[in-house]
GROMACS .gro file of C-alpha atoms in nm:
model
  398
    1UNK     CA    1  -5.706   0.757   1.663
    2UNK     CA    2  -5.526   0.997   1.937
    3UNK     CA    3  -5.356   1.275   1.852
    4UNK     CA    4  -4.985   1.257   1.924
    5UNK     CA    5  -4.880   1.502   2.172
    6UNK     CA    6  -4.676   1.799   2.051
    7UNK     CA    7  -4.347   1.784   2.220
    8UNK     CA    8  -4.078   2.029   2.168
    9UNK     CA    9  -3.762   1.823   2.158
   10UNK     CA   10  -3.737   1.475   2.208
   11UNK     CA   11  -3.753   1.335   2.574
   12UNK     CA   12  -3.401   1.159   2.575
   13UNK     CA   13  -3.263   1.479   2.555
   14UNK     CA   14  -3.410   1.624   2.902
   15UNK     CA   15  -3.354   1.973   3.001
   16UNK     CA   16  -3.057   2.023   2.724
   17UNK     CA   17  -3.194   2.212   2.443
   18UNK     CA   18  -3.396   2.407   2.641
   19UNK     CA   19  -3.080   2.566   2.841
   20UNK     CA   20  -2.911   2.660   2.486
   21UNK     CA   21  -3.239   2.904   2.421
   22UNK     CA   22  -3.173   3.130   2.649
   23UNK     CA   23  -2.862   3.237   2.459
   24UNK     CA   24  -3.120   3.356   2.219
   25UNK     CA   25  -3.155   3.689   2.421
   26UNK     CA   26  -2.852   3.820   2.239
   27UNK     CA   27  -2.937   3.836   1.929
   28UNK     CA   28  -3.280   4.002   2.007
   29UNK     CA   29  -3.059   4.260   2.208
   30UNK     CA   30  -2.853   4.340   1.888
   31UNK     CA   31  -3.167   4.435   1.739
   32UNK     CA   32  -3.245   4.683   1.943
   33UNK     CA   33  -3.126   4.978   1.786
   34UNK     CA   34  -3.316   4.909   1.461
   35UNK     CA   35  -3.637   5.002   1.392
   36UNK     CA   36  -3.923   4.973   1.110
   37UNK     CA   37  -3.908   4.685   0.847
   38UNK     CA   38  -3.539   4.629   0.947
   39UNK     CA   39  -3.657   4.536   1.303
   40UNK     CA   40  -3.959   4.283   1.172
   41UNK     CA   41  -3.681   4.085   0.967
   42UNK     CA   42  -3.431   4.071   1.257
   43UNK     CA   43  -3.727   3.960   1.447
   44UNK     CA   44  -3.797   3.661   1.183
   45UNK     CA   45  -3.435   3.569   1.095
   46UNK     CA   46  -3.451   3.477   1.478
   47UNK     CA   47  -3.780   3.279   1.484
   48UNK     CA   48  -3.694   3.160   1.148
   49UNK     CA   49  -3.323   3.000   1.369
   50UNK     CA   50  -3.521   2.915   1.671
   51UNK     CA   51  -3.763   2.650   1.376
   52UNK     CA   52  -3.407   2.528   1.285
   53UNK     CA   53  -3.288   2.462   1.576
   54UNK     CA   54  -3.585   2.283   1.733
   55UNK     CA   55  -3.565   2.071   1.389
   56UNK     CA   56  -3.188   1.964   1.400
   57UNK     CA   57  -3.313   1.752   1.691
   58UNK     CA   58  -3.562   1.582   1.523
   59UNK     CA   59  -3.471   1.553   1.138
   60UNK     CA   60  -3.167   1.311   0.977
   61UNK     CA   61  -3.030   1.264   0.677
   62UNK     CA   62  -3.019   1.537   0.391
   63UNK     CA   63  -3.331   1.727   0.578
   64UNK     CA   64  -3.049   1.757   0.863
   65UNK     CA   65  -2.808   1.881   0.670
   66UNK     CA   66  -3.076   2.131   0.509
   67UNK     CA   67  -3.152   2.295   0.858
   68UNK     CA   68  -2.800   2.309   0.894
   69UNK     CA   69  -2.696   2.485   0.633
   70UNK     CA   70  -3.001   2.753   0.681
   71UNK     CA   71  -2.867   2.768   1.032
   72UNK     CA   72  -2.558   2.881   0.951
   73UNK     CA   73  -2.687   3.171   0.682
   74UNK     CA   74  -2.889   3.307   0.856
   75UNK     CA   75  -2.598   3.365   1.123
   76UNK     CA   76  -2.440   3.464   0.812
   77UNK     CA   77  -2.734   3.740   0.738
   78UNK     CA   78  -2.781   3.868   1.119
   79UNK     CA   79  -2.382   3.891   1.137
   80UNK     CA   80  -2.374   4.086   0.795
   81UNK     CA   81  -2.688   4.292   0.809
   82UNK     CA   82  -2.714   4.384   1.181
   83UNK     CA   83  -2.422   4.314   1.438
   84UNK     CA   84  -2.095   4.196   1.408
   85UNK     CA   85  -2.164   4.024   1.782
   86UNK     CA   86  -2.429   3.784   1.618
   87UNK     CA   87  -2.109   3.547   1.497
   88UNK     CA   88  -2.109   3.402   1.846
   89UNK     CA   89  -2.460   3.190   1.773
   90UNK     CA   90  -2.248   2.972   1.628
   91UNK     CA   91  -2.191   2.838   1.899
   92UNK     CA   92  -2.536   2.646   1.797
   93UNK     CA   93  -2.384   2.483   1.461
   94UNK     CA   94  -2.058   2.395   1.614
   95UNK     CA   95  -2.307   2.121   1.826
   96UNK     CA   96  -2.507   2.010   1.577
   97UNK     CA   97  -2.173   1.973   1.308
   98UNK     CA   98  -2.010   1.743   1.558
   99UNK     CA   99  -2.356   1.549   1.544
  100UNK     CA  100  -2.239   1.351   1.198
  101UNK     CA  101  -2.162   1.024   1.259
  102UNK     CA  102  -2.037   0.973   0.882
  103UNK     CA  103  -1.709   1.072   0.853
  104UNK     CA  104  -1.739   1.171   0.549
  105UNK     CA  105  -2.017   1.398   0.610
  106UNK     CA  106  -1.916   1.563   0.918
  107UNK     CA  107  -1.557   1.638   0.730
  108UNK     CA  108  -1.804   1.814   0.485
  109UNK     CA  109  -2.009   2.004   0.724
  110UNK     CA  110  -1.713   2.095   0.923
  111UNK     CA  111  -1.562   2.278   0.600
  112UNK     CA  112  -1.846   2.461   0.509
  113UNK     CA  113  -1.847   2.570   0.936
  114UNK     CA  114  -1.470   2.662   0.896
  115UNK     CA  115  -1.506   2.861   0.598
  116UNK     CA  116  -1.848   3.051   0.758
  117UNK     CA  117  -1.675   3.099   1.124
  118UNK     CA  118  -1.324   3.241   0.992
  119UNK     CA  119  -1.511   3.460   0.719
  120UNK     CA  120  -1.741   3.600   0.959
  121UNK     CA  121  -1.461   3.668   1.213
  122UNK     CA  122  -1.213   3.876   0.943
  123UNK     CA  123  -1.541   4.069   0.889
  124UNK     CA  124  -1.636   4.133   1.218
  125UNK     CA  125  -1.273   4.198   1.296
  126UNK     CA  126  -1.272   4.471   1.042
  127UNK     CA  127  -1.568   4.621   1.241
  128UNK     CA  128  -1.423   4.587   1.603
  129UNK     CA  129  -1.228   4.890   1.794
  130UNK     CA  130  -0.905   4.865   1.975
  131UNK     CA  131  -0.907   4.550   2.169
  132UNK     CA  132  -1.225   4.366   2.079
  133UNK     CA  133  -1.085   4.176   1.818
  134UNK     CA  134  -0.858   3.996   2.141
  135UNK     CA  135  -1.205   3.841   2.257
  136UNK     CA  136  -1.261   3.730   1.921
  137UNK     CA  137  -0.984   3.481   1.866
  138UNK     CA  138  -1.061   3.203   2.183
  139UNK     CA  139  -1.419   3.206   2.022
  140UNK     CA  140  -1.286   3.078   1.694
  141UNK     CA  141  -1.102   2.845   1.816
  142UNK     CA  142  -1.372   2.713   2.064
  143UNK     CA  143  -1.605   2.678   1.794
  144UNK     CA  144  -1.388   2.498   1.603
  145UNK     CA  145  -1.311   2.278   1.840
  146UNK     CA  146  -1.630   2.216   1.968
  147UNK     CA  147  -1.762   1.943   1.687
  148UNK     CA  148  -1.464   1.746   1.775
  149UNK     CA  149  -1.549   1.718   2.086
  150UNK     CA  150  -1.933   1.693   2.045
  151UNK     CA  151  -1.852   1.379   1.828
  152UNK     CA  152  -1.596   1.197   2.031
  153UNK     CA  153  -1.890   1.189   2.321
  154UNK     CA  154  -2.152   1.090   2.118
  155UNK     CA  155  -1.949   0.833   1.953
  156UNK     CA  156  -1.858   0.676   2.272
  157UNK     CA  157  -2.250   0.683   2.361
  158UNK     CA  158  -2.294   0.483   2.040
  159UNK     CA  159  -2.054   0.219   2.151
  160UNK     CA  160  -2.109   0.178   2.495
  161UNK     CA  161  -2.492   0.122   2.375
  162UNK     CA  162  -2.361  -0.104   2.099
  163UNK     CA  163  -2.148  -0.277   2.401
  164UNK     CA  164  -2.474  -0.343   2.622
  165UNK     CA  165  -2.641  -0.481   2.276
  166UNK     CA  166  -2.343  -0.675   2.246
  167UNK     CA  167  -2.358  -0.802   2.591
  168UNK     CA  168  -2.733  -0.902   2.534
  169UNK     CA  169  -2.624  -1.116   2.285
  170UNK     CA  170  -2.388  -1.300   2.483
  171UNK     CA  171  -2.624  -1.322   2.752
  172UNK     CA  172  -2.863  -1.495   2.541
  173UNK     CA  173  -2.624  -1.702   2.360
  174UNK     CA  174  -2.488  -1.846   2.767
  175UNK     CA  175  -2.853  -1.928   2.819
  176UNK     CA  176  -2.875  -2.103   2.518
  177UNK     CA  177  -2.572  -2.302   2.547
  178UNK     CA  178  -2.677  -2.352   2.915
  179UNK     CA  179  -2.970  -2.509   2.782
  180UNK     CA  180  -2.865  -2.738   2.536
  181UNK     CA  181  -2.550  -2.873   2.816
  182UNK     CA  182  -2.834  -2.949   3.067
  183UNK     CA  183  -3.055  -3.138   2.798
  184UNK     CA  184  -2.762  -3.314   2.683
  185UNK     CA  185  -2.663  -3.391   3.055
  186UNK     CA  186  -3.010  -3.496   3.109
  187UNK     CA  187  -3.028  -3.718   2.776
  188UNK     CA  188  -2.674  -3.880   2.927
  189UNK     CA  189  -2.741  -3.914   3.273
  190UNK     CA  190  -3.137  -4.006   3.286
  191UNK     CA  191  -3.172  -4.175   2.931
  192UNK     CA  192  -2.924  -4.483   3.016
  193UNK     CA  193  -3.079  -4.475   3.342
  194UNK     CA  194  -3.445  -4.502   3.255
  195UNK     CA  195  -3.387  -4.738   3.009
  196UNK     CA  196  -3.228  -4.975   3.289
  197UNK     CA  197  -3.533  -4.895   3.526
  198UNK     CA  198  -3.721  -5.050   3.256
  199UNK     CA  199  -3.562  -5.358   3.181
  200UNK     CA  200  -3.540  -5.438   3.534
  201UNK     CA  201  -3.945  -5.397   3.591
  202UNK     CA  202  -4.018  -5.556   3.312
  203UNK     CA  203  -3.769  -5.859   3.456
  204UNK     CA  204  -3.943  -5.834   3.835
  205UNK     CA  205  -4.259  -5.865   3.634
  206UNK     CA  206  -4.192  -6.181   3.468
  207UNK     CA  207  -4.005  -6.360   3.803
  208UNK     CA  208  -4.292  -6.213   4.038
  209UNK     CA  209  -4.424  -6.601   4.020
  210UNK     CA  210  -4.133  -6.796   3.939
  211UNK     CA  211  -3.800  -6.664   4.159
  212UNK     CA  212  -3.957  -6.443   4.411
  213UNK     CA  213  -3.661  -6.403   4.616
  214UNK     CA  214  -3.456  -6.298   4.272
  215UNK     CA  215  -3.717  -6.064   4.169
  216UNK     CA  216  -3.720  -5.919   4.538
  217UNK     CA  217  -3.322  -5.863   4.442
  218UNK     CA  218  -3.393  -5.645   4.155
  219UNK     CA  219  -3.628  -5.433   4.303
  220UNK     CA  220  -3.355  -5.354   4.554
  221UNK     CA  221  -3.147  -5.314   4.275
  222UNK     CA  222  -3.416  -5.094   4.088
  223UNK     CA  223  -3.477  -4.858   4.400
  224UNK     CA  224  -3.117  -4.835   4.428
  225UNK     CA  225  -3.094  -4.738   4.096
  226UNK     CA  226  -3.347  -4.479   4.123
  227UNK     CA  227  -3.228  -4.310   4.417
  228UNK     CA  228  -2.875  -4.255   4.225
  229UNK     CA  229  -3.086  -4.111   3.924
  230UNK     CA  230  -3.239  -3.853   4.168
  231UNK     CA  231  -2.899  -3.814   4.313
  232UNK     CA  232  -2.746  -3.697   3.934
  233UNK     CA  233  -3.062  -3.480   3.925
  234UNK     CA  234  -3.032  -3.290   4.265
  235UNK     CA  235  -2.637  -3.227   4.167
  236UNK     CA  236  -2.716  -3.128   3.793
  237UNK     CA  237  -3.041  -2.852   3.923
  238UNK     CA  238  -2.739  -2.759   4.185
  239UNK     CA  239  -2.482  -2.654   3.936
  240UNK     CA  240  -2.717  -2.510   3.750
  241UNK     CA  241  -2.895  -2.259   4.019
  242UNK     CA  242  -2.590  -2.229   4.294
  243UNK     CA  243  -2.453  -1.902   4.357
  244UNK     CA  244  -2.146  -1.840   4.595
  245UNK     CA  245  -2.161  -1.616   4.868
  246UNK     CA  246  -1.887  -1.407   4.691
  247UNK     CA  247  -2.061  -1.354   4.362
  248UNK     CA  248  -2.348  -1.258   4.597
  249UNK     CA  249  -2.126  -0.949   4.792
  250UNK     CA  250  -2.037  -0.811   4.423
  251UNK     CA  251  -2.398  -0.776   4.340
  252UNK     CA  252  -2.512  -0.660   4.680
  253UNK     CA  253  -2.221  -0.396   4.671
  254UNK     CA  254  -2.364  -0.286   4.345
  255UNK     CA  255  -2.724  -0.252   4.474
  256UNK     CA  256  -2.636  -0.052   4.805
  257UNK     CA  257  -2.393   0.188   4.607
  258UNK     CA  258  -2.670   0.263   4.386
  259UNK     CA  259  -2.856   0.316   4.695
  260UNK     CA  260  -2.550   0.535   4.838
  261UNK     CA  261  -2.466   0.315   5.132
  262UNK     CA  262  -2.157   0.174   5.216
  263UNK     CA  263  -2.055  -0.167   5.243
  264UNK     CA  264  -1.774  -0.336   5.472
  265UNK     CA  265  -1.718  -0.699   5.436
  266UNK     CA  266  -1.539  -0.875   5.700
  267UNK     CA  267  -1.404  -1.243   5.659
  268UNK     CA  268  -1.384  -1.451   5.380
  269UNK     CA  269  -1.596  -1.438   5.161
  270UNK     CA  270  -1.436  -1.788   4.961
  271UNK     CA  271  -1.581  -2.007   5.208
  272UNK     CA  272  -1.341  -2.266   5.145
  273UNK     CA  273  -1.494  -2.606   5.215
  274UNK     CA  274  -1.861  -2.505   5.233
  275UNK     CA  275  -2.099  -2.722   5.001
  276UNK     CA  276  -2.282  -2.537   4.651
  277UNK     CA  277  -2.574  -2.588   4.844
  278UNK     CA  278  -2.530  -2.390   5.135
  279UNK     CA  279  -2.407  -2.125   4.997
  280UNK     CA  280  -2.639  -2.087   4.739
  281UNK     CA  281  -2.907  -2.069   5.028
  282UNK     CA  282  -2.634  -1.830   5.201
  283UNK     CA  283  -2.646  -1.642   4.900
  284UNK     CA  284  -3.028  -1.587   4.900
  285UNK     CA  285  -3.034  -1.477   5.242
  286UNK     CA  286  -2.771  -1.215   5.213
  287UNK     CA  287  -2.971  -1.100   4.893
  288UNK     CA  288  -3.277  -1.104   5.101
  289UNK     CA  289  -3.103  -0.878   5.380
  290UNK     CA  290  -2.979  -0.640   5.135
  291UNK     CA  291  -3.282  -0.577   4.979
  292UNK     CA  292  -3.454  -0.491   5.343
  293UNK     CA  293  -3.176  -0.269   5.348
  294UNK     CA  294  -3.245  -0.085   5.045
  295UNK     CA  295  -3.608  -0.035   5.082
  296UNK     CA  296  -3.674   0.008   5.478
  297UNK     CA  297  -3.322   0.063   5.658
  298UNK     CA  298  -3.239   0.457   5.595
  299UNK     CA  299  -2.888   0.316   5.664
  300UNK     CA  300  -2.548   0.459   5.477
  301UNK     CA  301  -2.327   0.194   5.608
  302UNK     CA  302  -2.382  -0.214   5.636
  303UNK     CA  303  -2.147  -0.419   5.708
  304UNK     CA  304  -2.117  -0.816   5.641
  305UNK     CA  305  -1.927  -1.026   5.857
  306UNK     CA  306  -1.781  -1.384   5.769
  307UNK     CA  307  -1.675  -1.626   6.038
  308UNK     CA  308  -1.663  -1.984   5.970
  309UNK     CA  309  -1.491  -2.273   6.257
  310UNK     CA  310  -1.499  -2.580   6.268
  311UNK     CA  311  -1.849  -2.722   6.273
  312UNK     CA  312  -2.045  -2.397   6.152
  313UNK     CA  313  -2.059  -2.078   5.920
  314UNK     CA  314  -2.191  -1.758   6.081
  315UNK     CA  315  -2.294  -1.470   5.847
  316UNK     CA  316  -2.409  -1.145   5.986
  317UNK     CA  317  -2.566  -0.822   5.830
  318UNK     CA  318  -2.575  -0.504   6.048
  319UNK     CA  319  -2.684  -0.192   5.913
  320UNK     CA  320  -2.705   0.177   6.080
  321UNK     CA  321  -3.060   0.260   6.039
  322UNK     CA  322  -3.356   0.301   6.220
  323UNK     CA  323  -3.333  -0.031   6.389
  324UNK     CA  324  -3.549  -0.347   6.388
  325UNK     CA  325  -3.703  -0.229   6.726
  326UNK     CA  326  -3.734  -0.642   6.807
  327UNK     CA  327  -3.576  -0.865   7.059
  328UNK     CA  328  -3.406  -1.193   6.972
  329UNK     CA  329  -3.528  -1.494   6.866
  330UNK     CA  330  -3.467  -1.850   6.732
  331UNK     CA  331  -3.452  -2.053   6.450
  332UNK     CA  332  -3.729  -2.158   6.307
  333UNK     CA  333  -3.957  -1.872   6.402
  334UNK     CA  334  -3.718  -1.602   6.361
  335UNK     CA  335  -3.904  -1.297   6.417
  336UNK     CA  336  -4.073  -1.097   6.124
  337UNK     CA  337  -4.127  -0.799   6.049
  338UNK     CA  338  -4.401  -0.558   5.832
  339UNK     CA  339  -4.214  -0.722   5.599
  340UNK     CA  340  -4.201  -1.065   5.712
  341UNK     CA  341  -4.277  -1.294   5.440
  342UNK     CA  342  -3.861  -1.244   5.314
  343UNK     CA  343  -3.771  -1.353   5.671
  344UNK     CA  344  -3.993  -1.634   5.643
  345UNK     CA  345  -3.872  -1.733   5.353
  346UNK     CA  346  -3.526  -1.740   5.474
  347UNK     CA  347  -3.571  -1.943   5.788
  348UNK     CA  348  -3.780  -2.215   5.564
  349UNK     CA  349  -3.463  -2.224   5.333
  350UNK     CA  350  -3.213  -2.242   5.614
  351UNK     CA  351  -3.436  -2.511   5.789
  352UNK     CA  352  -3.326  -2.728   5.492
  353UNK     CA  353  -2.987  -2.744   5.584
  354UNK     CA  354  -3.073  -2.760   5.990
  355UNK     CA  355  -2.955  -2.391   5.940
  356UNK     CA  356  -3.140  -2.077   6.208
  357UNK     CA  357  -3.145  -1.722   6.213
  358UNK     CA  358  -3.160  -1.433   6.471
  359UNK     CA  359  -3.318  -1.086   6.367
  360UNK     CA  360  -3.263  -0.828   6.659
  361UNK     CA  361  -3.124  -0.420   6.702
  362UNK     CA  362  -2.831  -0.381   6.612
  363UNK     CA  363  -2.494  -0.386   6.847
  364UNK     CA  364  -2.401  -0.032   6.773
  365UNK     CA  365  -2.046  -0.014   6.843
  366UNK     CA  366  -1.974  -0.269   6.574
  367UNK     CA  367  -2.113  -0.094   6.288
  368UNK     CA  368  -1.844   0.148   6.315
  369UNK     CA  369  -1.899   0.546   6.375
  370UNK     CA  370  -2.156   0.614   6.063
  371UNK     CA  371  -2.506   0.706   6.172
  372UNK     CA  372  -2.806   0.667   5.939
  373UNK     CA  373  -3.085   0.864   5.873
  374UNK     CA  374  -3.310   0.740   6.200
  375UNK     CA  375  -3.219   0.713   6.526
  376UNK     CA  376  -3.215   0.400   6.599
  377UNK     CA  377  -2.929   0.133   6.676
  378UNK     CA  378  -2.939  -0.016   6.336
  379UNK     CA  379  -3.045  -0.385   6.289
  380UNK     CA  380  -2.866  -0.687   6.294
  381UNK     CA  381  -2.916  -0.988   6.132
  382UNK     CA  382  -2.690  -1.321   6.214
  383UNK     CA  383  -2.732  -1.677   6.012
  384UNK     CA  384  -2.556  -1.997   6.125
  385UNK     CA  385  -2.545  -2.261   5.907
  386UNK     CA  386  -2.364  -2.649   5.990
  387UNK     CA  387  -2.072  -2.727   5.751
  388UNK     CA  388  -2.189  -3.069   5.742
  389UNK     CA  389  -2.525  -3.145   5.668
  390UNK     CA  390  -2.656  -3.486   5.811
  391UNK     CA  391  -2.788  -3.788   5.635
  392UNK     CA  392  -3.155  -3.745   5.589
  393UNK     CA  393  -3.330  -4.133   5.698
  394UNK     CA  394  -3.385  -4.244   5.371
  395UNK     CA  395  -2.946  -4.222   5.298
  396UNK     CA  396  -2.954  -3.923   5.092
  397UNK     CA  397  -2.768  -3.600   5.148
  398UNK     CA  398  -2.887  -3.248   5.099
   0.00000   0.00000   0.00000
């Protein structure tokens, strides 16, 4: 089996701890003007603190508060023994005592803190000169301060991560739910359904030979019948995968401000009128757009327009990057890029709803005063969509 690597302090924690050991050069300072034996156990008392304070971050429980209370002597010990200036390490408890998140227990620690920080500081007040003793007193009071503090943020890290588990759940619980509406929308709308196909084939099968012209009738009626079932299927798989064109912006204006680019939207973004259908395929085009955005642009401003008249909806996306470097072009080709298998994908979706595209450089003057990282006009994507989508031959709509 592999040996597990030796690791200092725990990764979550980053650079952290490691900036709080360089505060460790004080203490070896104070120890300067000793020599012999004395010198050796100022020398260990400090090791023997460094061990402790590598272990707070990796011990709980009672071996927690252990290292914490052999912290704090042997502050006691270098602040008795050799300097007076040594009662400013504990600055290193005051973190780890705000670390409880018992109440009980960090009222506890806290106490024992209290009672070591204002007994060290009436004894190394007694050994301060003149004005020393005014530096003192906002060092108290900052250490005993500091757990409060400590354990107000780390209780709100605990709830915000309690809050994402808690939002997990719900998640899960929506998809469930989601599930057992569509099987019970199936089991309504396709079980009474089915069960009629039946009947009816088993009827056309028994009047094949003795009423043709009735049994012609219900096989009308049974491809009528059919076609509606496929209707109720096509609406239910709608509801269940559409997404609007505004729930779209809100997640692309998420993704580009992680990616530090702006976003203007212009128009609205409601489409008032427009079918599920369309804008769910609107929806996946903007989504593609953005994401060529994000990973090829070197834009920090895009901007979405939204115009919609009377017999069409025109979306455009125009970023300030390096530019497509490509003329225009059609529909149904719609010119690709290195990365051309997203705008393929979005002309064959747009071609379902007699919808085209045009991928060219950018205008320039429309994308405001910004410039991106290349030199380049920017690119400029436009997609026009019908509001009305025609009657396909066998009387269906898409």
């Amino acid at each position: 089996m592999a040996r597990e690597q030796f690791r200092l302090f725990p990764r979550r924690f980053g650079f952290y701890p490691y900036i709080w050991l360089i505060y460790l050069v004080f203490p070896i300072l104070n120890l300067q003007g000793y020599s012999g034996y004395k010198l050796l156990g100022g020398y260990a008392l400090v090791v023997i603190f460094t061990v402790a304070y590598r272990q707070l971050y990796w011990t709980e429980g009672k071996t927690y508060s252990a290292w914490l209370g052999l912290q704090m002597l042997l502050i006691a010990v270098l602040c008795i023994v050799y300097s007076p200036f040594n009662f400013y390490m504990g600055f290193f408890t005051s973190n780890f005592v705000g670390w409880y998140t018992d109440l009980r227990r960090f009222k506890r620690a806290f106490a024992v803190f209290t009672m070591m920080v204002v007994g060290l500081a009436l004894l190394s007040f007694s050994k301060m000169y003149g004005t020393e003793w005014l530096f003192l007193f906002p060092f108290v009071m900052m250490m005993l301060i500091t757990p409060f503090g400590i354990r107000s943020m780390n209780r709100r890290r605990m709830l915000e991560k309690e809050l994402d588990q808690a939002n997990e759940v719900i998640k899960e619980m929506v998809k469930r739910e989601e599930r057992m509406r569509i099987a019970r929308d199936l089991h309504d709308t396709m079980g009474h359904t089915l069960s009629l196909i039946t009947l009816k084939s088993q009827l056309v099968e028994k009047l094949v030979e003795k009423n043709p012209e009735r049994a012609q009738a219900e096989a009308r009626e049974i491809q009528r019948t059919s076609r509606a079932a496929l209707r109720q299927v096509r609406e239910l798989v709608s509801e269940m995968r559409a997404v609007s064109v505004a729930e779209e912006l809100a997640e692309a204006g998420e993704m580009l401000r992680s990616a530090e680019i702006r976003l203007e939207v212009d128009g609205d973004a409601a489409l008032p009128g427009v079918s599920d259908l369309t804008q769910n395929i609107l929806s996946l085009c903007i989504k593609e757009a953005i994401t060529n955005i994000v990973k090829h642009s070197g834009a920090n401003l895009c901007r979405i327009g939204i115009g919609m008249t009377a017999g069409e909806v025109r979306i455009t996306v125009e970023d300030n990057g390096v530019g497509a470097g490509l003329q225009d072009r059609g529909a149904e080709g719609a010119a690709q890029r290195r990365d051309g298998n997203g705008m393929k994908g979005m002309a064959e979706r747009l071609a379902l709803i007699d919808g085209s595209l045009t991928l060219g450089p950018g205008t320039g003057s429309s994308i405001g005063s910004g410039t991106g990282t290349g030199t380049g006009a920017g690119t400029l994507l436009t997609v026009v969509t019908p509001r009305v989508v025609k009657d396909r031959k066998d009387g269906e709509t898409a």
